[in-house]
Amino acid sequence: MRAIVIGAGAIGLSSAYYLRKSGVEVTVVDPAPPGSKASSHNAGWIVPSMSAPVPAPGMTLQAMRWILRRDSPLYVTPSLSPQFLRFMALMLRNCTTARFEAGLDVLLDLSAETLQLFDELAADGVRFESHNDPLTMLFQEPKKLQAHAAELETMTERIPGFSWRALHGEDLAREVPHAAHGLAGGLQSTGDRSLDPASFTDGLATACRRDGVEIRLGHPASLRQEPDSSVSVVMGEEVLRADRIVVAAGVWSNQVLAGIHEKVAVQAGKGYGYDLPLQPDGPTHPLYLAEAKVAITPLDTKVRIAGTMGFGRIDERINSVRAGGILSSLPSYFTTWPELSEKPQPWTGLRPMTPDGLPIIGPLPRQPHVLVATGHAMLGISLAPPTGRLIAEMATGHAPARHRASLAADRF
């Protein structure tokens, strides 16, 4: 069997890796270098404990509160596009407790073995920077702290090896020395991980090449319907054929699918971040600023700060005000923050969002030999190995039946 994977991000490379391990001949195509888009521009968290759908009860009310803030963590760029309006309407419909809990069950099931799969990747020689430090969430509002503590209690029953504890007073000051005095407290969990996402995609690409995967970069790819009803991949004037085609092109997946008149419910969600230099008095383990929705990830050579979610069209331009909202949130959580010798430059990444917060993983109903793997929102790194394995199982006919309907491309 031969497969072509369109997309050299974390999802595409994971799919290629597991397809090759299943004995499939694999070619990966992408106009950009591996992981150069959202797969390397994110917080780098492997977080089974935060595997929750983006559409959640209360999300609509919170978005309305933030609507006039130019630097708010969550925002919507208005559009009269029918596709965009339908997407937002579907997302609002999924902001119910019942739909949220159903989606949570699916995401937790997908995440159940992700830490084990990352360990197996490392044992197989996939090299990447990884850290096992505890994750501390800081809260300004007592009600939000209490609500999330209840969620974490549920997670201890669902995630092997996961535990958590509340931090107040001296405990909080010891774990986060510069925590602001007015905070409601913190929640510290053990059982998640963090990594340098760029090193992960680099490591996957190297391992794929080692195992015989062909990676072809620098040329955009599209799909084409052939007279015999098969589907081919077009790169410039070259036409590639395969038994299976995997579209893992993130927010650009619909551009790839347009050639065969197919479309999936994916919308761009713009995130921003900064890479700051290491400082002697800087953070030493991952932190999450709950109300600001900002993630802080200390790595070997830098401190990564990431946040915001902006729904809109595909646009990789940087809005300095939106990006700056990440930095301006820091004084609310810390008494001091390491001084910077020069103004940091923000980066951006477009997360593929779906109306119900669950990824799209599986074949197109009218083109069963074309599989789609996208829509992972902020869990692209965390869910990359289980998604890649599931794609390989589907492509070779060995996939379990569970959650197929919840992940299907035509469920909306």
Short mmCIF file of N, CA, C and O in Angstrom, two decimals, residues 26 56 76-77 80 113 162 167 175 197 207 245 256 293 315 340 348 388:
data_model
loop_
_atom_site.label_atom_id
_atom_site.label_comp_id
_atom_site.label_asym_id
_atom_site.label_seq_id
_atom_site.Cartn_x
_atom_site.Cartn_y
_atom_site.Cartn_z
N VAL A 26 5.23 5.70 2.23
CA VAL A 26 4.66 7.01 2.55
C VAL A 26 5.47 8.14 1.93
O VAL A 26 6.71 8.13 1.98
N ALA A 56 -17.75 25.67 25.48
CA ALA A 56 -18.06 25.24 26.84
C ALA A 56 -19.16 26.12 27.41
O ALA A 56 -19.35 27.26 26.97
N VAL A 76 -13.58 37.53 18.22
CA VAL A 76 -14.09 37.09 16.92
C VAL A 76 -13.94 38.24 15.94
O VAL A 76 -14.38 39.36 16.22
N THR A 77 -13.29 37.96 14.81
CA THR A 77 -13.22 38.94 13.74
C THR A 77 -14.45 38.78 12.87
O THR A 77 -14.62 37.74 12.22
N LEU A 80 -19.22 38.19 7.16
CA LEU A 80 -20.54 37.86 6.65
C LEU A 80 -20.52 36.62 5.77
O LEU A 80 -21.52 36.27 5.14
N GLU A 113 -3.71 7.34 26.15
CA GLU A 113 -2.41 6.70 25.98
C GLU A 113 -1.36 7.64 25.41
O GLU A 113 -0.29 7.19 24.99
N PHE A 162 -2.22 10.64 37.29
CA PHE A 162 -2.48 12.07 37.45
C PHE A 162 -2.88 12.38 38.89
O PHE A 162 -3.64 11.64 39.51
N LEU A 167 -2.90 25.08 46.20
CA LEU A 167 -1.81 25.89 46.73
C LEU A 167 -2.35 27.19 47.28
O LEU A 167 -3.03 27.94 46.56
N GLU A 175 6.11 27.66 45.73
CA GLU A 175 6.09 27.11 44.38
C GLU A 175 6.21 28.20 43.31
O GLU A 175 6.83 27.99 42.27
N PRO A 197 7.98 22.27 20.95
CA PRO A 197 7.26 21.69 19.81
C PRO A 197 8.08 21.67 18.53
O PRO A 197 7.91 20.76 17.71
N ALA A 207 13.00 10.98 12.12
CA ALA A 207 12.66 9.56 12.27
C ALA A 207 11.92 9.04 11.05
O ALA A 207 12.13 7.88 10.63
N ILE A 245 -4.83 8.80 0.70
CA ILE A 245 -4.35 10.18 0.80
C ILE A 245 -4.82 10.72 2.14
O ILE A 245 -6.01 10.62 2.49
N VAL A 256 -6.86 22.42 0.21
CA VAL A 256 -6.43 21.16 -0.43
C VAL A 256 -7.63 20.40 -0.96
O VAL A 256 -7.61 19.85 -2.07
N LYS A 293 -5.90 33.21 30.34
CA LYS A 293 -5.70 32.10 29.39
C LYS A 293 -4.33 32.19 28.73
O LYS A 293 -4.18 32.11 27.51
N ASP A 315 -5.30 34.30 8.26
CA ASP A 315 -4.55 35.54 8.23
C ASP A 315 -3.39 35.41 9.21
O ASP A 315 -3.59 35.34 10.43
N LEU A 340 13.34 42.72 30.65
CA LEU A 340 13.84 42.35 29.33
C LEU A 340 14.72 43.46 28.80
O LEU A 340 14.38 44.64 28.87
N THR A 348 2.91 34.10 15.68
CA THR A 348 1.52 33.68 15.62
C THR A 348 1.39 32.30 15.00
O THR A 348 2.28 31.85 14.26
N GLY A 388 -2.08 10.07 14.83
CA GLY A 388 -1.29 9.38 13.81
C GLY A 388 -1.52 7.89 13.82
O GLY A 388 -1.67 7.25 12.77
#
